[in-house]
GROMACS .gro file of C-alpha atoms in nm:
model
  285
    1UNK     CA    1   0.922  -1.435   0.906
    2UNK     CA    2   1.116  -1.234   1.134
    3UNK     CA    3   1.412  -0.989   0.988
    4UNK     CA    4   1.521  -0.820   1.280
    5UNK     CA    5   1.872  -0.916   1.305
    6UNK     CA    6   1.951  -0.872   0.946
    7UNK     CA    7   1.744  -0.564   0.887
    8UNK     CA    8   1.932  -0.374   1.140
    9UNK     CA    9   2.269  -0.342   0.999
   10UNK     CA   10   2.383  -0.056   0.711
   11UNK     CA   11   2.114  -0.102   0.405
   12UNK     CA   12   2.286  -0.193   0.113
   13UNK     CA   13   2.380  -0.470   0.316
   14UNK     CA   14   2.081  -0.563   0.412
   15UNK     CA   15   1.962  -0.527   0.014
   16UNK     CA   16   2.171  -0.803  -0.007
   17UNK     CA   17   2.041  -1.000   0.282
   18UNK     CA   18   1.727  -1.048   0.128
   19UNK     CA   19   1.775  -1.270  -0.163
   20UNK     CA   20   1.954  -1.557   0.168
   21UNK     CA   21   1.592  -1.454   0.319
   22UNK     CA   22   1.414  -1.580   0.037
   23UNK     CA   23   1.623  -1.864   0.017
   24UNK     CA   24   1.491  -2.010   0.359
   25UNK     CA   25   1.143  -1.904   0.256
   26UNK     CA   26   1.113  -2.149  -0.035
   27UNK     CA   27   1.272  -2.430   0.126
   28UNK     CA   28   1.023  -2.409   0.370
   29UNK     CA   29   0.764  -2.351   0.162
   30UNK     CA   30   0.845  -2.652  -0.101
   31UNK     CA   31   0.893  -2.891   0.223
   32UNK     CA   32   0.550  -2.784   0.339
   33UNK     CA   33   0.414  -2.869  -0.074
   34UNK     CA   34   0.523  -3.196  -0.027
   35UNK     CA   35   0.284  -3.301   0.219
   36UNK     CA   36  -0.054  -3.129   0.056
   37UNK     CA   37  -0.098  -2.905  -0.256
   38UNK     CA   38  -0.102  -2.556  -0.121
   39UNK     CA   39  -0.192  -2.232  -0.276
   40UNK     CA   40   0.027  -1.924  -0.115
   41UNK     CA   41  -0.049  -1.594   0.008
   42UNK     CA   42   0.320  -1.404   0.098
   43UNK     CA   43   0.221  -1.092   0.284
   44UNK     CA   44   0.543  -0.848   0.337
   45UNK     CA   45   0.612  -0.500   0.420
   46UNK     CA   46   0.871  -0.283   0.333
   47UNK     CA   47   1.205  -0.529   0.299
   48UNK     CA   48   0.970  -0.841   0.352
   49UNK     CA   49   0.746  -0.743   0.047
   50UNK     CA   50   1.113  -0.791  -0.149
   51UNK     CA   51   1.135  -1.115   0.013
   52UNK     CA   52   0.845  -1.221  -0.185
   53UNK     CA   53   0.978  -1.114  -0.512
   54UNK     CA   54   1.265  -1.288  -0.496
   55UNK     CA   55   1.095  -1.618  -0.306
   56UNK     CA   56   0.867  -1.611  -0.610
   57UNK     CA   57   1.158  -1.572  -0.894
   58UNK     CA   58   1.366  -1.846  -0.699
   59UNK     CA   59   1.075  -2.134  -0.684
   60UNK     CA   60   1.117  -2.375  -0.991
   61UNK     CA   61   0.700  -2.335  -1.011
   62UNK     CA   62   0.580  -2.010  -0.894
   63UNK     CA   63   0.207  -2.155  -1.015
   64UNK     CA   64   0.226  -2.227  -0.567
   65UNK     CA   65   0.207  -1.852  -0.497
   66UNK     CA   66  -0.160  -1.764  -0.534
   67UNK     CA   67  -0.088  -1.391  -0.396
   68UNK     CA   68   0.149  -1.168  -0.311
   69UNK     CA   69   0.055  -0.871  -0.061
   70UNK     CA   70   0.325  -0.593  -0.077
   71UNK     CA   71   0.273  -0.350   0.197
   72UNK     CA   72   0.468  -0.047   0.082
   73UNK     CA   73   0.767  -0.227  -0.098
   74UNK     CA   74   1.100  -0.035   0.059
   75UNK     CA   75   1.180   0.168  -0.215
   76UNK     CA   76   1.601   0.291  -0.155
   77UNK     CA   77   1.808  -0.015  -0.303
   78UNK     CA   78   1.537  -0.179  -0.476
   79UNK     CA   79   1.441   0.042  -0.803
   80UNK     CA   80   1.664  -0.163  -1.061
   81UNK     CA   81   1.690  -0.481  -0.868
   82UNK     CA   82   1.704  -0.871  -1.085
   83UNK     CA   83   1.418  -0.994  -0.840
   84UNK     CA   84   1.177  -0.714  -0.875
   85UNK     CA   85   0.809  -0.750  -0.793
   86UNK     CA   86   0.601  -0.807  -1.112
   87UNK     CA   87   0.271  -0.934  -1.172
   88UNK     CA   88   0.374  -1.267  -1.314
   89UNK     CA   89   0.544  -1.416  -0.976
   90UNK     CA   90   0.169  -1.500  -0.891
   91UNK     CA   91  -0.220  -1.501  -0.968
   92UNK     CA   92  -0.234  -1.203  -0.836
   93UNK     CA   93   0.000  -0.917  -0.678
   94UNK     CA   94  -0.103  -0.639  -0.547
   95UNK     CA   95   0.090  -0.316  -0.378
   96UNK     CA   96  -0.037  -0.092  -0.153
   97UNK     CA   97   0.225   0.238  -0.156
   98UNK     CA   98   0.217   0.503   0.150
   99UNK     CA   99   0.518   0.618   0.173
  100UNK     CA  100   0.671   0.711  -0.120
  101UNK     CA  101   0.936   1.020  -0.219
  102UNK     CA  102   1.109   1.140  -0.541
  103UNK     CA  103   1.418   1.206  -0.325
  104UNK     CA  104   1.530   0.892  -0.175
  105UNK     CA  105   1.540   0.820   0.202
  106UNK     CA  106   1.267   1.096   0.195
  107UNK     CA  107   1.028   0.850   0.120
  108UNK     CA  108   1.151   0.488   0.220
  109UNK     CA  109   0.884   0.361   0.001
  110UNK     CA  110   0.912   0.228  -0.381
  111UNK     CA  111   0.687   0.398  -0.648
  112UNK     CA  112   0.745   0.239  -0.937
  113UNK     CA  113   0.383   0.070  -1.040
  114UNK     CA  114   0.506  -0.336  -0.998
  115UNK     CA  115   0.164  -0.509  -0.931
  116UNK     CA  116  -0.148  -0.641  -1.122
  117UNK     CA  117  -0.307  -0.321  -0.929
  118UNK     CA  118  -0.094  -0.050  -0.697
  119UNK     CA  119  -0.326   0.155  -0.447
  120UNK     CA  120  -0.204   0.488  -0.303
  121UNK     CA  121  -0.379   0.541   0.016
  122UNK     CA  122  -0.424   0.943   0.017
  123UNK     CA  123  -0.153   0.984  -0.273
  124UNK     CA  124   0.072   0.739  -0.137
  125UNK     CA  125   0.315   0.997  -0.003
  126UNK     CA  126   0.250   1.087   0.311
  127UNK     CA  127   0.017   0.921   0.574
  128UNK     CA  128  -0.245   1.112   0.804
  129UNK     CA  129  -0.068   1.224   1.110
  130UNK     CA  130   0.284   1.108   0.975
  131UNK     CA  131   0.538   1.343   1.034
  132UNK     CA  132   0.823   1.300   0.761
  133UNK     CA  133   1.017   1.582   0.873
  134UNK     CA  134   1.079   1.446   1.275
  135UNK     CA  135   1.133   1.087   1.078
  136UNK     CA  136   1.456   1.227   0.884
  137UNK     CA  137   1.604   1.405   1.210
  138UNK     CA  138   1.632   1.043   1.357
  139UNK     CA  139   1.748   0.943   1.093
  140UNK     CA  140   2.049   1.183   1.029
  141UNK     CA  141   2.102   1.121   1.461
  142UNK     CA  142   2.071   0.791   1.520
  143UNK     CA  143   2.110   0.629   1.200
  144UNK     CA  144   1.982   0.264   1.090
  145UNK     CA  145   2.174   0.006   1.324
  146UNK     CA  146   2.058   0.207   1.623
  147UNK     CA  147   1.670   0.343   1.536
  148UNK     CA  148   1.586   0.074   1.785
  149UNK     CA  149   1.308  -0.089   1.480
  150UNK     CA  150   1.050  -0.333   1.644
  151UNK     CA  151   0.758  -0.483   1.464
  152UNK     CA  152   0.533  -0.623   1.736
  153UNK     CA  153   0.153  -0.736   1.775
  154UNK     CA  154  -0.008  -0.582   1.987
  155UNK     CA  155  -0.369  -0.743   2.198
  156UNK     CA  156  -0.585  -0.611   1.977
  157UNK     CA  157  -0.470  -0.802   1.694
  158UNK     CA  158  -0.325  -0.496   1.482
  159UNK     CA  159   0.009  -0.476   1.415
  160UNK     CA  160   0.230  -0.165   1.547
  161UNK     CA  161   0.561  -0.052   1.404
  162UNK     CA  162   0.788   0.115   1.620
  163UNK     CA  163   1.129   0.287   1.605
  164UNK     CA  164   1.321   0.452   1.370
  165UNK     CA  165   1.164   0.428   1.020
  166UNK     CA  166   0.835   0.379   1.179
  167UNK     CA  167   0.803   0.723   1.236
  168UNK     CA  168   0.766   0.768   0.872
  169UNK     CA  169   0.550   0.455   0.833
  170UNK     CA  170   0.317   0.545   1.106
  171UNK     CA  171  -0.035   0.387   1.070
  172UNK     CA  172   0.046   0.192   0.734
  173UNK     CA  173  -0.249   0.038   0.658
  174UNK     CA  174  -0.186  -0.301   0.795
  175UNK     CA  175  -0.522  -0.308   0.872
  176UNK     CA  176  -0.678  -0.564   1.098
  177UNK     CA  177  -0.837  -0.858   0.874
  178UNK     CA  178  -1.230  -0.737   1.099
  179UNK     CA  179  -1.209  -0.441   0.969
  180UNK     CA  180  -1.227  -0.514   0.570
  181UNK     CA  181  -1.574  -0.612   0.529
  182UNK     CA  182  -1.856  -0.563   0.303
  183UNK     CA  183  -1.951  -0.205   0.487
  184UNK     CA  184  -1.592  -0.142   0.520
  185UNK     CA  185  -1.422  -0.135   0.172
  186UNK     CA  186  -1.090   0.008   0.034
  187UNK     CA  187  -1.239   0.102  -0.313
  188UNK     CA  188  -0.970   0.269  -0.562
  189UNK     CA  189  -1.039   0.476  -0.842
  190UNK     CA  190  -0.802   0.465  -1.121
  191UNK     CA  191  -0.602   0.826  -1.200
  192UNK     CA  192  -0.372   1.028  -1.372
  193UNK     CA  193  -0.232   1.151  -1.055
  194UNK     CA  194  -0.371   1.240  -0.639
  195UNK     CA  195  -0.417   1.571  -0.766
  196UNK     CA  196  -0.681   1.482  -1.007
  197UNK     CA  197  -0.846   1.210  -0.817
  198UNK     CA  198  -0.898   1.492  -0.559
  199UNK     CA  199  -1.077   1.739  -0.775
  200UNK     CA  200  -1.311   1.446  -0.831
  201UNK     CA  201  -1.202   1.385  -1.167
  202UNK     CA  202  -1.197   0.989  -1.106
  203UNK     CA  203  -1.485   0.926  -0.966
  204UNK     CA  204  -1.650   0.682  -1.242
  205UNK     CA  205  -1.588   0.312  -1.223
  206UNK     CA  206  -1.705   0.231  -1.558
  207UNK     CA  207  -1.940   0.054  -1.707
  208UNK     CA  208  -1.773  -0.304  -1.643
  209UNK     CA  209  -1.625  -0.189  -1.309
  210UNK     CA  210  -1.272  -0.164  -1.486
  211UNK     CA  211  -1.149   0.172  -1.325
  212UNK     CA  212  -1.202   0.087  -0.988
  213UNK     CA  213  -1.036  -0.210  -0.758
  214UNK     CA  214  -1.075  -0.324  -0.420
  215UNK     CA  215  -0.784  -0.368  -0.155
  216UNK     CA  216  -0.858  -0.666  -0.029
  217UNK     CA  217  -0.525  -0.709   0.181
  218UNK     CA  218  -0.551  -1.033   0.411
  219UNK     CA  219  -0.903  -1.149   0.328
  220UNK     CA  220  -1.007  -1.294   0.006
  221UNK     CA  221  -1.174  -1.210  -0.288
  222UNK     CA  222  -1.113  -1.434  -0.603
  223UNK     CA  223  -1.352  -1.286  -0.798
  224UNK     CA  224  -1.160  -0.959  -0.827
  225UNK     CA  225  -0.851  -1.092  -0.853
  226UNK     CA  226  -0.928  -1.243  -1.205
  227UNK     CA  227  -1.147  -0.969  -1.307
  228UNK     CA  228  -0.797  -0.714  -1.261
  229UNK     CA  229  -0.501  -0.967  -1.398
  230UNK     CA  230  -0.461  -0.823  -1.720
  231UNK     CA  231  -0.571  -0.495  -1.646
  232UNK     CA  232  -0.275  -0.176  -1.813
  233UNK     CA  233  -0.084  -0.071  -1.534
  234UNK     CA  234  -0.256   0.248  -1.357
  235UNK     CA  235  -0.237   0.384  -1.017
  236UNK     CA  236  -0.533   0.340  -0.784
  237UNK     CA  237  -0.613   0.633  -0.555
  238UNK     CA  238  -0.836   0.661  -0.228
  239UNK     CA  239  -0.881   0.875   0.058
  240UNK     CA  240  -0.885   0.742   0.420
  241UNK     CA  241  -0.949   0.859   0.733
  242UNK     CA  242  -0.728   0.917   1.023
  243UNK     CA  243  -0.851   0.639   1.340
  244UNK     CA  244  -0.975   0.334   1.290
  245UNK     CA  245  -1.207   0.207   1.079
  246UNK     CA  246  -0.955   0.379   0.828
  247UNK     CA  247  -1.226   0.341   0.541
  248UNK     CA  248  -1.517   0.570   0.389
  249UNK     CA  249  -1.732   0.599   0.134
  250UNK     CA  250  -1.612   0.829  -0.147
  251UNK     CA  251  -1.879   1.098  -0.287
  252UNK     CA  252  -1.843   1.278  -0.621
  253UNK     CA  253  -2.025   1.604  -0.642
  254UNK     CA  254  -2.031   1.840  -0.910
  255UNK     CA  255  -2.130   2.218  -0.968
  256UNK     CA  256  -2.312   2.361  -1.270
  257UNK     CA  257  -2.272   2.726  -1.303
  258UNK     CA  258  -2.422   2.971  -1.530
  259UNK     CA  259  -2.279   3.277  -1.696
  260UNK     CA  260  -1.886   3.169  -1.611
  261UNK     CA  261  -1.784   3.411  -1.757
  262UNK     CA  262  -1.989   3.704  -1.482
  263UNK     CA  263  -1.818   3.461  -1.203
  264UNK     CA  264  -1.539   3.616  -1.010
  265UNK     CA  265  -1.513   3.402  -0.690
  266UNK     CA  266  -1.703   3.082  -0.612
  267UNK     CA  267  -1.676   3.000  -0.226
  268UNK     CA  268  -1.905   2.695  -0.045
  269UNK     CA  269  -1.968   2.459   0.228
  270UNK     CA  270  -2.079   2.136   0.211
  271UNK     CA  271  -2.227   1.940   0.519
  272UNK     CA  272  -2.307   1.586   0.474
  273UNK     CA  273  -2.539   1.400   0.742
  274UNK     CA  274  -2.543   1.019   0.789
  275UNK     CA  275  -2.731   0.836   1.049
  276UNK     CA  276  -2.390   0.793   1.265
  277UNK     CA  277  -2.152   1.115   1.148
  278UNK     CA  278  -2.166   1.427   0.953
  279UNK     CA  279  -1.871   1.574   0.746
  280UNK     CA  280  -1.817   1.998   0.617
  281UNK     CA  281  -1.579   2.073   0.347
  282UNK     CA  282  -1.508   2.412   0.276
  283UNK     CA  283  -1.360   2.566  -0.037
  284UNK     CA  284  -1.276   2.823  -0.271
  285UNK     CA  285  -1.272   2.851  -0.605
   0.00000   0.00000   0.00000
């Protein structure tokens, strides 16, 4: 569903936009149910993702939405909204967050935890090669009616944002449907906080698997869907890298050391070598 006349006007406006949005959504989707039982899967970024919410809490029976995919959930506007995203509008919501601030219009992302599982691609903050910092100077310039924001597919069947707020949401993981597959996995780790998930604190998915959760985003995957519905509420972190294929395997290593108490400095390098790439980390301690 397109947005782009009513998403370029002043933002609380648009705020209010959305729930006339939603409206459309659900008669279309109930004169669609009428035909053949369905089972829906509302994918939405930013403003769109809110579009869900309140498509969900406006249909009479929300048992029709099987899924909700919110692609970083615009955060300014929406933090004490009626209509927020929840995990009951569907089997299954989940949230991926990448562009989230404490300071609003820092971050144009939402951070409050509002799915059955919320990822945080590399802390959810701030996106490899994103510059927050050029995003805010166009914004204080140009403003929001005239950011010139266009959301367009491009041939290779990945979708580009453009514009204005794009330059904060650069790259945010709307990541073609080929390129989440079984050697190609979003794993997260449940955390405390990036921080921690970083020093490799989180780096155990548990006996059961409870800690950890896949980001499945537009392919399937039942199976973890119901294994994570009534999971507590916990952020799930993971690292990616910066071109495409975004995802890599995660490795937890640890250091024993005798006689702390003799240790003034600890410095090290670590080079890992796979059969197509190698990787060096280098670090104090």
């Amino acid at each position: 569903m397109a947005l782009a006349h009513r998403a370029l006007t002043v933002h609380p406006l648009t705020v209010r936009n959305i729930e006339t949005v939603a409206s459309v959504l659900v008669n279309f989707t109930n004169k669609l149910a009428v035909h053949s039982e369905m089972h829906v899967h509302i994918i939405g970024h930013s403003l769109r993702a809110h579009v869900a919410s309140y498509a969900a809490n406006l249909m009479p029976d929300n048992s029709m939405i099987h899924r909700i995919t919110a692609l970083d959930p615009a955060g300014p506007g929406f933090e004490s909204i009626l209509y927020q995203l929840k995990p009951s509008l569907a089997n299954y919501v989940e949230v991926l967050h990448t562009d989230y601030a404490e300071i609003e219009y820092v971050g144009f992302g939402l951070k409050n935890l509002t799915g059955n599982i919320d990822f945080f691609p590399n802390g959810g903050f701030q996106q490899p090669r994103c510059e927050k910092k050029k995003a805010l100077y166009r914004l204080f310039k140009k403003g929001f009616v005239d950011g010139n924001f266009q959301i367009k597919m491009t041939a290779a069947n990945s979708i580009t944002v453009t514009g204005l707020i794009s330059r904060v949401t650069t790259k945010l993981m709307l990541f073609k449907p080929d390129q989440l597959t079984d050697d190609c996995q979003f794993i997260g780790y449940a955390c405390g906080s990036h921080q921690e998930f970083l020093r490799g604190l989180c780096t155990d998915c548990g006996e059961d698997g409870s800690k950890c959760a896949i980001y499945s985003g537009f392919g399937e995957s039942q199976q973890i869907q119901e294994e994570v519905q009534n999971r507590p509420k916990q952020e799930y972190y993971f690292q990616t890298k910066q071109d495409p294929p975004y995802c890599f395997h995660h490795y937890g290593i640890r250091f024993t050391a005798e006689n702390v108490e003799r240790l003034r400095f600890f410095s090290y390098k670590l080079v890992i070598y796979g059969s197509k790439d190698s990787i060096s980390y280098n670090s104090k301690l």
